[in-house]
Amino acid sequence: MRTVEEHRAAVLALVSALPAETVELSDSLGRVLAADVVARVDLPGFDNSAMDGYAVRSADVVGATSGSPVVLDVDGDIAAGDTRSHVLRPGVAMRIMTGAPLPEGADAVVPVEDSDGGVERAALSLAAEPGRHLRRRGEDVLAGDVVLRAGSVVTPGRLALIAAANVPEVSVAARPRVAIFSSGDELVPVGHSPRHGEIVNSNGPMLAALVAGADAEVAGVGGLRDEARAVEGLVAFDRDVDLILTTGGVSMGAYDTVKEVLSATGTVEFVKVAMRPGMPQGAGVVGERQTPIITLPGNPVSSFVSFHVFVLPVLRALAGLDPEPTLVEAVAAQGWSTVEGKVEFTRVVLDAEGARPSGGQGSHMLGALADATHLAVVPADRSKIRPGDPVQLLPLVGNN
Amino acid sequence: MRTVEEHRAAVLALVSALPAETVELSDSLGRVLAADVVARVDLPGFDNSAMDGYAVRSADVVGATSGSPVVLDVDGDIAAGDTRSHVLRPGVAMRIMTGAPLPEGADAVVPVEDSDGGVERAALSLAAEPGRHLRRRGEDVLAGDVVLRAGSVVTPGRLALIAAANVPEVSVAARPRVAIFSSGDELVPVGHSPRHGEIVNSNGPMLAALVAGADAEVAGVGGLRDEARAVEGLVAFDRDVDLILTTGGVSMGAYDTVKEVLSATGTVEFVKVAMRPGMPQGAGVVGERQTPIITLPGNPVSSFVSFHVFVLPVLRALAGLDPEPTLVEAVAAQGWSTVEGKVEFTRVVLDAEGARPSGGQGSHMLGALADATHLAVVPADRSKIRPGDPVQLLPLVGNN
């Protein structure tokens, strides 16, 4: 029996980072930078005022207080967006707005709150020292600076920085394209009436949601009948996708056609992994293009857990990210038992008190799955979690 | 000066939850349920096997052990997806696959691992008691059960439950549509060359990313010249949007046209809020349709913080969610000073050691904003955070 780590290494060996593509900045949210972003301008781009007030020479306001203000003539206004070149003559002030360029000769700003607000003459009650209430050109970023490294995910804050750095397009990892197939003659589509022995196919919609939630693209969602010909069609599948996922047909049943047919190709390996749920797993490549395929077990909960443990790292690697998502450290708010000898992925709810199992943990229990926020990763050598024990949690995709 | 809570209450008073709409399940990811979801089928839909193995009458395997197995004739196979009605005769077994319907008369399953795997006769080495390795019809969910409550966000796990419950469409809150306007004559679009005194407009792209990251829809991103006519155009703005956001033109500058023109309408109020950054704020309604408007300050960092503090609650309320996002409890990994008398929203990075300021905290500092993962909410009566102090963190939109 493989360990979780061994099978994860095996699936990761099937893929490497996709080639980069260039996208408009407005299309880059959530994408992974494939190249460093270099600023094209200084930030700020010019010395400017941090306040609405008066641009002054600091020497002209020495000793100014509210009891004894300095009164200066006001030589006009400078608004934000003023592109003229102003010069401040000695002994006078200019009204200046937040973000407006500092006139030549000025070295400080007296905020309007420290004045009488005068338009032609102003009484200034702050002895602003040189540099006071100024933002200096380039004090945040210099043109030529690397402002973001390749591998960073574009968040709204980073997008703001890229925009301010005047970079209209960025190089990002291509978004992985994923095809999803559910196998099983017993499956009927959502909204159809299941006859005796049939069940509604929840794996297809669920995996499509997980793939989308992981910032990858769903190239198609389909079904596979439990017939050799259907699965052989999968082997011949030659659409432009980066990963194929199947569910079902991989355990020890006599009708597990996915396993039977794909085993025979010699390029897909079926194994047992020491984990619960999700023991029966398969992975390899199919078709002329040697497209990576991961075959997940058919139980919805097993399939859901397997996605997080094996597929998510593969999607992250394809997108140029560190494959391992960050685990959350927490404490157990209550105790629970697990099976020894296998890594157990307990569906838990994390709140201010800690993590607790979200309900029935059977691999067919979708009610508990719906409430869960994380998977607690319980090592194979543990069979009991006690209240207060530290636990490591894998955040669920799309649960934010 | 208003408190943050007072201004948040004022902006929330402008909106109420949008009307519901019905969407296909596959389009529901991330949406907010507007009605309870009621199961249309039992889960499981029929008694079925939890293992690949042999369906038996438990009375027929009493005393079976590996040393002394019970040998039974095998009366055929039942696969998952078999819709026929089988009857198990006394004294025989049937091969059964995981998920396959239990034949009438059987009350337990012996896993294939506890057998010799026989096809015509099988030696069974487990004395399976009644109910062993069975999943009972309806043990997870009963048809008619409310499986999800209105107000729940559709996550991949919940989508799986809705699918399994055989519900093909759900009622969800409409997605808020938001128009975004950046004001300021000094703004040039990303990729254009700023002249002296001009700056690249990062607020428009940033707010578009934040709106999208908050699961709302960007109806348009535009600019407003610092002229009364441009802003008056905004008042006449009559597109089908649920919220208008502006940035800039709201502080004490002489050229703050947004504030001047919208103040005159009598339906938009401009206030100072006791927070840093983000003190100058405005909110109200404009146009014939009385569209809610929130005017944010023009500093990118102030605008970013104000979005999280005021706009995000409004978008959540429009979508039918509790307006207040959940704060994260953490400890300070290092100390920092804040201004007293105002709530300070410090841009911080949270890692395993705790929260620390992400860099320069000036309201024009985009470099530090790009690295931040949370805003630390430092109350107005605090002026110092010490290492190890508990801090409350607001997670940044789109940073997951």
mmCIF file of N, CA, C and O in Angstrom, chain A residues 29 46 52 77 79 81 83 97 113 135 139-140 155-156 158 160-161 163-164 166 186 190-192 196-198 200 202 209-210 251-255 299 364-367 370 397 399-400, chain B residues 29 46 52 79 81 83 97 135 139-140 155-156 158 160-161 163-164 166 186 190-192 196-198 200 202 205-206 209-210 251-255 299 364-367 370 397 399-400:
data_model
loop_
_atom_site.group_PDB
_atom_site.id
_atom_site.type_symbol
_atom_site.label_atom_id
_atom_site.label_comp_id
_atom_site.label_asym_id
_atom_site.label_seq_id
_atom_site.Cartn_x
_atom_site.Cartn_y
_atom_site.Cartn_z
ATOM 1 N N LEU A 29 -6.589 38.872 -12.444
ATOM 2 C CA LEU A 29 -6.946 38.580 -11.055
ATOM 3 C C LEU A 29 -6.952 37.075 -10.804
ATOM 4 O O LEU A 29 -7.568 36.310 -11.548
ATOM 5 N N PHE A 46 6.383 62.050 -8.496
ATOM 6 C CA PHE A 46 6.950 63.392 -8.289
ATOM 7 C C PHE A 46 6.735 63.734 -6.813
ATOM 8 O O PHE A 46 5.849 63.168 -6.163
ATOM 9 N N ASP A 52 -4.008 68.512 2.112
ATOM 10 C CA ASP A 52 -4.500 69.776 1.578
ATOM 11 C C ASP A 52 -3.946 70.883 2.472
ATOM 12 O O ASP A 52 -4.057 70.798 3.698
ATOM 13 N N ASP A 77 -2.946 78.634 -6.604
ATOM 14 C CA ASP A 77 -3.316 77.281 -6.171
ATOM 15 C C ASP A 77 -2.630 76.232 -7.051
ATOM 16 O O ASP A 77 -2.441 76.446 -8.246
ATOM 17 N N ALA A 79 -3.547 72.323 -7.925
ATOM 18 C CA ALA A 79 -4.485 71.213 -7.742
ATOM 19 C C ALA A 79 -3.802 69.899 -8.084
ATOM 20 O O ALA A 79 -2.823 69.871 -8.835
ATOM 21 N N GLY A 81 -3.303 66.960 -10.331
ATOM 22 C CA GLY A 81 -3.525 66.915 -11.775
ATOM 23 C C GLY A 81 -3.017 68.137 -12.497
ATOM 24 O O GLY A 81 -3.075 68.200 -13.729
ATOM 25 N N THR A 83 -0.440 70.059 -14.294
ATOM 26 C CA THR A 83 0.791 69.610 -14.957
ATOM 27 C C THR A 83 1.735 70.767 -15.296
ATOM 28 O O THR A 83 2.749 70.563 -15.956
ATOM 29 N N MET A 97 -3.124 70.973 -3.000
ATOM 30 C CA MET A 97 -4.077 69.926 -2.660
ATOM 31 C C MET A 97 -3.340 68.590 -2.467
ATOM 32 O O MET A 97 -2.235 68.413 -2.980
ATOM 33 N N GLU A 113 -5.684 72.611 8.100
ATOM 34 C CA GLU A 113 -6.158 72.596 9.491
ATOM 35 C C GLU A 113 -5.291 73.473 10.400
ATOM 36 O O GLU A 113 -5.744 73.888 11.471
ATOM 37 N N ARG A 135 5.411 63.781 0.225
ATOM 38 C CA ARG A 135 5.739 62.432 -0.262
ATOM 39 C C ARG A 135 6.801 62.618 -1.353
ATOM 40 O O ARG A 135 6.555 63.329 -2.321
ATOM 41 N N GLU A 139 9.731 57.282 -3.225
ATOM 42 C CA GLU A 139 9.954 56.767 -1.867
ATOM 43 C C GLU A 139 9.277 55.413 -1.662
ATOM 44 O O GLU A 139 9.653 54.653 -0.781
ATOM 45 N N ASP A 140 8.271 55.071 -2.470
ATOM 46 C CA ASP A 140 7.635 53.746 -2.365
ATOM 47 C C ASP A 140 8.307 52.755 -3.329
ATOM 48 O O ASP A 140 8.753 51.687 -2.928
ATOM 49 N N THR A 155 -3.485 39.309 -6.542
ATOM 50 C CA THR A 155 -4.599 39.691 -5.666
ATOM 51 C C THR A 155 -5.021 41.118 -6.042
ATOM 52 O O THR A 155 -4.315 41.794 -6.794
ATOM 53 N N PRO A 156 -6.155 41.593 -5.518
ATOM 54 C CA PRO A 156 -6.526 42.985 -5.804
ATOM 55 C C PRO A 156 -5.450 43.992 -5.391
ATOM 56 O O PRO A 156 -5.185 44.950 -6.129
ATOM 57 N N ARG A 158 -2.210 43.510 -5.221
ATOM 58 C CA ARG A 158 -1.078 43.421 -6.158
ATOM 59 C C ARG A 158 -1.450 44.004 -7.508
ATOM 60 O O ARG A 158 -0.635 44.640 -8.177
ATOM 61 N N ALA A 160 -3.382 46.469 -7.927
ATOM 62 C CA ALA A 160 -3.262 47.923 -7.755
ATOM 63 C C ALA A 160 -1.819 48.365 -7.916
ATOM 64 O O ALA A 160 -1.532 49.377 -8.564
ATOM 65 N N LEU A 161 -0.899 47.596 -7.345
ATOM 66 C CA LEU A 161 0.515 47.938 -7.454
ATOM 67 C C LEU A 161 0.997 47.845 -8.903
ATOM 68 O O LEU A 161 1.714 48.716 -9.394
ATOM 69 N N ALA A 163 -0.812 48.171 -11.588
ATOM 70 C CA ALA A 163 -1.412 49.309 -12.309
ATOM 71 C C ALA A 163 -0.632 50.582 -12.021
ATOM 72 O O ALA A 163 -0.248 51.316 -12.943
ATOM 73 N N ALA A 164 -0.384 50.852 -10.745
ATOM 74 C CA ALA A 164 0.316 52.080 -10.372
ATOM 75 C C ALA A 164 1.721 52.099 -10.969
ATOM 76 O O ALA A 164 2.243 53.159 -11.321
ATOM 77 N N ASN A 166 2.392 51.178 -13.742
ATOM 78 C CA ASN A 166 2.167 51.497 -15.158
ATOM 79 C C ASN A 166 2.459 50.323 -16.090
ATOM 80 O O ASN A 166 2.940 50.503 -17.206
ATOM 81 N N GLU A 186 -25.002 3.283 -12.933
ATOM 82 C CA GLU A 186 -26.057 3.624 -11.979
ATOM 83 C C GLU A 186 -26.330 5.117 -11.898
ATOM 84 O O GLU A 186 -27.225 5.540 -11.177
ATOM 85 N N VAL A 190 -28.600 15.070 -12.521
ATOM 86 C CA VAL A 190 -29.387 15.803 -11.526
ATOM 87 C C VAL A 190 -30.728 16.224 -12.135
ATOM 88 O O VAL A 190 -30.756 16.749 -13.255
ATOM 89 N N GLY A 191 -31.806 15.966 -11.422
ATOM 90 C CA GLY A 191 -33.128 16.379 -11.873
ATOM 91 C C GLY A 191 -33.898 15.264 -12.569
ATOM 92 O O GLY A 191 -35.091 15.387 -12.784
ATOM 93 N N HIS A 192 -33.190 14.165 -12.938
ATOM 94 C CA HIS A 192 -33.873 12.993 -13.491
ATOM 95 C C HIS A 192 -34.294 12.099 -12.331
ATOM 96 O O HIS A 192 -33.742 12.185 -11.240
ATOM 97 N N HIS A 196 -34.925 2.197 -9.130
ATOM 98 C CA HIS A 196 -34.325 1.385 -8.072
ATOM 99 C C HIS A 196 -32.867 1.062 -8.419
ATOM 100 O O HIS A 196 -32.585 0.563 -9.508
ATOM 101 N N GLY A 197 -31.958 1.374 -7.535
ATOM 102 C CA GLY A 197 -30.548 1.054 -7.752
ATOM 103 C C GLY A 197 -29.751 2.161 -8.416
ATOM 104 O O GLY A 197 -28.528 2.088 -8.472
ATOM 105 N N GLU A 198 -30.444 3.167 -8.948
ATOM 106 C CA GLU A 198 -29.722 4.274 -9.583
ATOM 107 C C GLU A 198 -29.484 5.405 -8.574
ATOM 108 O O GLU A 198 -30.223 5.536 -7.604
ATOM 109 N N VAL A 200 -28.217 9.733 -8.250
ATOM 110 C CA VAL A 200 -27.993 10.990 -8.961
ATOM 111 C C VAL A 200 -26.495 11.277 -8.984
ATOM 112 O O VAL A 200 -25.809 11.135 -7.970
ATOM 113 N N SER A 202 -23.631 13.232 -8.487
ATOM 114 C CA SER A 202 -23.180 14.477 -7.849
ATOM 115 C C SER A 202 -21.685 14.714 -8.076
ATOM 116 O O SER A 202 -21.211 15.841 -7.916
ATOM 117 N N ALA A 209 -17.159 22.188 -9.815
ATOM 118 C CA ALA A 209 -17.091 23.309 -8.870
ATOM 119 C C ALA A 209 -15.714 23.385 -8.222
ATOM 120 O O ALA A 209 -15.159 24.472 -8.030
ATOM 121 N N LEU A 210 -15.147 22.239 -7.893
ATOM 122 C CA LEU A 210 -13.818 22.230 -7.268
ATOM 123 C C LEU A 210 -12.752 22.737 -8.241
ATOM 124 O O LEU A 210 -11.862 23.508 -7.864
ATOM 125 N N SER A 251 -12.231 0.446 -7.827
ATOM 126 C CA SER A 251 -11.983 -0.344 -6.618
ATOM 127 C C SER A 251 -11.885 -1.821 -6.985
ATOM 128 O O SER A 251 -11.366 -2.182 -8.043
ATOM 129 N N MET A 252 -12.354 -2.718 -6.128
ATOM 130 C CA MET A 252 -12.153 -4.139 -6.375
ATOM 131 C C MET A 252 -13.385 -4.806 -6.966
ATOM 132 O O MET A 252 -13.478 -6.022 -7.012
ATOM 133 N N GLY A 253 -14.356 -4.023 -7.390
ATOM 134 C CA GLY A 253 -15.577 -4.607 -7.913
ATOM 135 C C GLY A 253 -15.345 -5.315 -9.245
ATOM 136 O O GLY A 253 -14.407 -5.004 -9.985
ATOM 137 N N ALA A 254 -16.228 -6.265 -9.540
ATOM 138 C CA ALA A 254 -16.092 -7.041 -10.777
ATOM 139 C C ALA A 254 -16.396 -6.191 -12.010
ATOM 140 O O ALA A 254 -16.068 -6.578 -13.125
ATOM 141 N N TYR A 255 -17.026 -5.035 -11.807
ATOM 142 C CA TYR A 255 -17.459 -4.216 -12.951
ATOM 143 C C TYR A 255 -16.705 -2.896 -13.021
ATOM 144 O O TYR A 255 -17.199 -1.923 -13.542
ATOM 145 N N ASN A 299 -17.144 7.098 -4.583
ATOM 146 C CA ASN A 299 -17.865 7.679 -3.456
ATOM 147 C C ASN A 299 -17.694 9.183 -3.469
ATOM 148 O O ASN A 299 -16.561 9.675 -3.537
ATOM 149 N N HIS A 364 -20.122 8.091 2.241
ATOM 150 C CA HIS A 364 -21.303 8.444 1.454
ATOM 151 C C HIS A 364 -22.064 9.595 2.097
ATOM 152 O O HIS A 364 -23.135 9.969 1.628
ATOM 153 N N MET A 365 -21.520 10.190 3.185
ATOM 154 C CA MET A 365 -22.245 11.184 3.964
ATOM 155 C C MET A 365 -22.014 12.586 3.406
ATOM 156 O O MET A 365 -21.035 13.254 3.755
ATOM 157 N N LEU A 366 -22.916 13.034 2.566
ATOM 158 C CA LEU A 366 -22.760 14.353 1.946
ATOM 159 C C LEU A 366 -23.242 15.475 2.847
ATOM 160 O O LEU A 366 -22.820 16.621 2.694
ATOM 161 N N GLY A 367 -24.140 15.162 3.781
ATOM 162 C CA GLY A 367 -24.644 16.197 4.681
ATOM 163 C C GLY A 367 -23.500 16.816 5.473
ATOM 164 O O GLY A 367 -23.369 18.045 5.564
ATOM 165 N N ALA A 370 -21.090 18.993 3.410
ATOM 166 C CA ALA A 370 -21.584 20.324 3.047
ATOM 167 C C ALA A 370 -21.276 21.361 4.112
ATOM 168 O O ALA A 370 -21.130 22.541 3.818
ATOM 169 N N VAL A 397 -11.262 23.907 -0.925
ATOM 170 C CA VAL A 397 -11.317 24.767 -2.108
ATOM 171 C C VAL A 397 -12.702 25.410 -2.219
ATOM 172 O O VAL A 397 -13.722 24.717 -2.075
ATOM 173 N N ASN A 399 -14.178 27.543 -0.297
ATOM 174 C CA ASN A 399 -14.880 27.814 0.975
ATOM 175 C C ASN A 399 -14.380 29.098 1.621
ATOM 176 O O ASN A 399 -13.885 29.062 2.731
ATOM 177 N N ASN A 400 -14.434 30.229 0.927
ATOM 178 C CA ASN A 400 -13.885 31.412 1.588
ATOM 179 C C ASN A 400 -14.944 32.477 1.807
ATOM 180 O O ASN A 400 -16.072 32.328 1.440
ATOM 181 N N LEU B 29 -22.171 28.218 -7.988
ATOM 182 C CA LEU B 29 -20.991 28.237 -7.116
ATOM 183 C C LEU B 29 -20.708 29.662 -6.619
ATOM 184 O O LEU B 29 -20.657 30.601 -7.409
ATOM 185 N N PHE B 46 -31.412 3.857 -1.480
ATOM 186 C CA PHE B 46 -31.818 2.464 -1.249
ATOM 187 C C PHE B 46 -30.755 1.842 -0.354
ATOM 188 O O PHE B 46 -29.605 2.315 -0.318
ATOM 189 N N ASP B 52 -17.197 -3.885 -1.485
ATOM 190 C CA ASP B 52 -17.260 -4.973 -2.453
ATOM 191 C C ASP B 52 -17.207 -6.275 -1.655
ATOM 192 O O ASP B 52 -16.342 -6.434 -0.789
ATOM 193 N N ALA B 79 -24.227 -5.562 -9.449
ATOM 194 C CA ALA B 79 -23.300 -4.450 -9.678
ATOM 195 C C ALA B 79 -23.943 -3.140 -9.223
ATOM 196 O O ALA B 79 -25.173 -3.026 -9.144
ATOM 197 N N GLY B 81 -25.507 0.153 -9.996
ATOM 198 C CA GLY B 81 -26.243 0.516 -11.193
ATOM 199 C C GLY B 81 -27.195 -0.572 -11.653
ATOM 200 O O GLY B 81 -27.939 -0.381 -12.629
ATOM 201 N N THR B 83 -30.449 -2.255 -11.764
ATOM 202 C CA THR B 83 -31.785 -1.770 -11.392
ATOM 203 C C THR B 83 -32.803 -2.895 -11.291
ATOM 204 O O THR B 83 -34.000 -2.643 -11.112
ATOM 205 N N MET B 97 -21.305 -5.292 -5.221
ATOM 206 C CA MET B 97 -20.283 -4.268 -5.351
ATOM 207 C C MET B 97 -20.630 -3.065 -4.468
ATOM 208 O O MET B 97 -21.786 -2.861 -4.110
ATOM 209 N N ARG B 135 -25.266 0.456 4.032
ATOM 210 C CA ARG B 135 -25.725 1.846 4.147
ATOM 211 C C ARG B 135 -27.232 1.812 3.985
ATOM 212 O O ARG B 135 -27.737 1.336 2.958
ATOM 213 N N GLU B 139 -30.268 7.188 5.539
ATOM 214 C CA GLU B 139 -29.525 7.411 6.797
ATOM 215 C C GLU B 139 -28.769 8.733 6.793
ATOM 216 O O GLU B 139 -28.454 9.267 7.854
ATOM 217 N N ASP B 140 -28.487 9.290 5.627
ATOM 218 C CA ASP B 140 -27.831 10.602 5.568
ATOM 219 C C ASP B 140 -28.883 11.714 5.474
ATOM 220 O O ASP B 140 -28.889 12.643 6.278
ATOM 221 N N THR B 155 -20.835 26.352 -1.705
ATOM 222 C CA THR B 155 -19.458 25.885 -1.834
ATOM 223 C C THR B 155 -19.473 24.598 -2.669
ATOM 224 O O THR B 155 -20.542 24.029 -2.913
ATOM 225 N N PRO B 156 -18.307 24.112 -3.098
ATOM 226 C CA PRO B 156 -18.305 22.834 -3.834
ATOM 227 C C PRO B 156 -18.946 21.688 -3.049
ATOM 228 O O PRO B 156 -19.690 20.886 -3.618
ATOM 229 N N ARG B 158 -21.304 21.883 -0.753
ATOM 230 C CA ARG B 158 -22.764 22.085 -0.712
ATOM 231 C C ARG B 158 -23.371 21.809 -2.079
ATOM 232 O O ARG B 158 -24.470 21.267 -2.181
ATOM 233 N N ALA B 160 -22.342 19.632 -4.120
ATOM 234 C CA ALA B 160 -22.432 18.165 -4.210
ATOM 235 C C ALA B 160 -23.690 17.670 -3.492
ATOM 236 O O ALA B 160 -24.392 16.777 -3.995
ATOM 237 N N LEU B 161 -23.972 18.241 -2.340
ATOM 238 C CA LEU B 161 -25.159 17.823 -1.585
ATOM 239 C C LEU B 161 -26.442 18.176 -2.343
ATOM 240 O O LEU B 161 -27.374 17.367 -2.422
ATOM 241 N N ALA B 163 -26.776 18.534 -5.556
ATOM 242 C CA ALA B 163 -26.854 17.614 -6.701
ATOM 243 C C ALA B 163 -27.371 16.251 -6.249
ATOM 244 O O ALA B 163 -28.308 15.692 -6.843
ATOM 245 N N ALA B 164 -26.774 15.724 -5.194
ATOM 246 C CA ALA B 164 -27.171 14.391 -4.724
ATOM 247 C C ALA B 164 -28.629 14.392 -4.278
ATOM 248 O O ALA B 164 -29.333 13.378 -4.416
ATOM 249 N N ASN B 166 -30.848 15.801 -5.718
ATOM 250 C CA ASN B 166 -31.588 15.812 -6.984
ATOM 251 C C ASN B 166 -32.318 17.123 -7.252
ATOM 252 O O ASN B 166 -33.402 17.142 -7.828
ATOM 253 N N GLU B 186 -5.777 64.424 -12.827
ATOM 254 C CA GLU B 186 -4.383 63.986 -12.860
ATOM 255 C C GLU B 186 -4.227 62.525 -13.282
ATOM 256 O O GLU B 186 -3.106 62.035 -13.415
ATOM 257 N N VAL B 190 -3.594 53.112 -17.235
ATOM 258 C CA VAL B 190 -2.400 52.256 -17.147
ATOM 259 C C VAL B 190 -1.798 52.081 -18.539
ATOM 260 O O VAL B 190 -2.517 51.797 -19.496
ATOM 261 N N GLY B 191 -0.488 52.250 -18.647
ATOM 262 C CA GLY B 191 0.206 52.055 -19.910
ATOM 263 C C GLY B 191 0.429 53.346 -20.665
ATOM 264 O O GLY B 191 1.202 53.372 -21.620
ATOM 265 N N HIS B 192 -0.259 54.435 -20.275
ATOM 266 C CA HIS B 192 -0.009 55.742 -20.881
ATOM 267 C C HIS B 192 1.117 56.418 -20.104
ATOM 268 O O HIS B 192 1.388 56.072 -18.963
ATOM 269 N N HIS B 196 4.356 65.477 -16.076
ATOM 270 C CA HIS B 196 4.624 66.004 -14.742
ATOM 271 C C HIS B 196 3.309 66.291 -14.007
ATOM 272 O O HIS B 196 2.439 66.979 -14.536
ATOM 273 N N GLY B 197 3.147 65.743 -12.840
ATOM 274 C CA GLY B 197 1.946 65.999 -12.045
ATOM 275 C C GLY B 197 0.839 65.000 -12.265
ATOM 276 O O GLY B 197 -0.140 64.978 -11.516
ATOM 277 N N GLU B 198 0.960 64.154 -13.287
ATOM 278 C CA GLU B 198 -0.076 63.144 -13.535
ATOM 279 C C GLU B 198 0.298 61.823 -12.867
ATOM 280 O O GLU B 198 1.476 61.548 -12.633
ATOM 281 N N VAL B 200 -0.790 57.445 -12.712
ATOM 282 C CA VAL B 200 -1.498 56.337 -13.359
ATOM 283 C C VAL B 200 -2.686 55.939 -12.483
ATOM 284 O O VAL B 200 -2.564 55.831 -11.265
ATOM 285 N N SER B 202 -4.711 53.705 -10.684
ATOM 286 C CA SER B 202 -4.739 52.336 -10.182
ATOM 287 C C SER B 202 -6.042 52.032 -9.453
ATOM 288 O O SER B 202 -6.390 50.869 -9.258
ATOM 289 N N PRO B 205 -8.824 49.905 -11.791
ATOM 290 C CA PRO B 205 -8.547 48.459 -11.874
ATOM 291 C C PRO B 205 -8.606 47.766 -10.512
ATOM 292 O O PRO B 205 -9.091 46.630 -10.413
ATOM 293 N N MET B 206 -8.129 48.442 -9.473
ATOM 294 C CA MET B 206 -8.124 47.823 -8.144
ATOM 295 C C MET B 206 -9.549 47.579 -7.653
ATOM 296 O O MET B 206 -9.869 46.481 -7.162
ATOM 297 N N ALA B 209 -11.176 44.749 -9.387
ATOM 298 C CA ALA B 209 -10.704 43.453 -8.867
ATOM 299 C C ALA B 209 -11.359 43.152 -7.522
ATOM 300 O O ALA B 209 -11.739 42.007 -7.254
ATOM 301 N N LEU B 210 -11.499 44.160 -6.686
ATOM 302 C CA LEU B 210 -12.116 43.935 -5.376
ATOM 303 C C LEU B 210 -13.592 43.561 -5.519
ATOM 304 O O LEU B 210 -14.087 42.664 -4.834
ATOM 305 N N SER B 251 -12.116 65.226 -0.322
ATOM 306 C CA SER B 251 -11.478 65.720 0.906
ATOM 307 C C SER B 251 -11.699 67.221 1.012
ATOM 308 O O SER B 251 -12.739 67.734 0.628
ATOM 309 N N MET B 252 -10.707 67.941 1.532
ATOM 310 C CA MET B 252 -10.933 69.363 1.794
ATOM 311 C C MET B 252 -10.324 70.246 0.716
ATOM 312 O O MET B 252 -10.219 71.448 0.890
ATOM 313 N N GLY B 253 -9.882 69.672 -0.376
ATOM 314 C CA GLY B 253 -9.244 70.458 -1.416
ATOM 315 C C GLY B 253 -10.226 71.389 -2.121
ATOM 316 O O GLY B 253 -11.432 71.155 -2.146
ATOM 317 N N ALA B 254 -9.701 72.424 -2.702
ATOM 318 C CA ALA B 254 -10.548 73.418 -3.369
ATOM 319 C C ALA B 254 -11.142 72.866 -4.665
ATOM 320 O O ALA B 254 -12.074 73.432 -5.214
ATOM 321 N N TYR B 255 -10.601 71.742 -5.169
ATOM 322 C CA TYR B 255 -11.034 71.225 -6.469
ATOM 323 C C TYR B 255 -11.752 69.883 -6.325
ATOM 324 O O TYR B 255 -11.769 69.092 -7.239
ATOM 325 N N ASN B 299 -6.765 58.429 -2.410
ATOM 326 C CA ASN B 299 -5.533 57.686 -2.136
ATOM 327 C C ASN B 299 -5.785 56.216 -2.349
ATOM 328 O O ASN B 299 -6.730 55.670 -1.776
ATOM 329 N N HIS B 364 -0.216 56.298 0.584
ATOM 330 C CA HIS B 364 0.160 56.197 -0.835
ATOM 331 C C HIS B 364 1.067 55.001 -1.074
ATOM 332 O O HIS B 364 1.567 54.819 -2.180
ATOM 333 N N MET B 365 1.303 54.170 -0.035
ATOM 334 C CA MET B 365 2.283 53.099 -0.121
ATOM 335 C C MET B 365 1.650 51.826 -0.673
ATOM 336 O O MET B 365 1.078 51.027 0.063
ATOM 337 N N LEU B 366 1.786 51.615 -1.973
ATOM 338 C CA LEU B 366 1.174 50.443 -2.592
ATOM 339 C C LEU B 366 2.040 49.199 -2.458
ATOM 340 O O LEU B 366 1.539 48.082 -2.533
ATOM 341 N N GLY B 367 3.352 49.391 -2.281
ATOM 342 C CA GLY B 367 4.237 48.242 -2.136
ATOM 343 C C GLY B 367 3.817 47.380 -0.952
ATOM 344 O O GLY B 367 3.684 46.163 -1.057
ATOM 345 N N ALA B 370 0.492 45.487 -1.390
ATOM 346 C CA ALA B 370 0.543 44.302 -2.248
ATOM 347 C C ALA B 370 0.906 43.048 -1.459
ATOM 348 O O ALA B 370 0.527 41.947 -1.826
ATOM 349 N N VAL B 397 -10.156 40.829 0.630
ATOM 350 C CA VAL B 397 -10.934 40.235 -0.464
ATOM 351 C C VAL B 397 -9.986 39.742 -1.561
ATOM 352 O O VAL B 397 -9.064 40.455 -1.955
ATOM 353 N N ASN B 399 -7.782 37.389 -1.508
ATOM 354 C CA ASN B 399 -6.453 36.928 -1.054
ATOM 355 C C ASN B 399 -6.511 35.510 -0.516
ATOM 356 O O ASN B 399 -6.172 35.288 0.632
ATOM 357 N N ASN B 400 -6.993 34.543 -1.295
ATOM 358 C CA ASN B 400 -7.080 33.224 -0.672
ATOM 359 C C ASN B 400 -6.205 32.213 -1.396
ATOM 360 O O ASN B 400 -5.538 32.532 -2.330
#
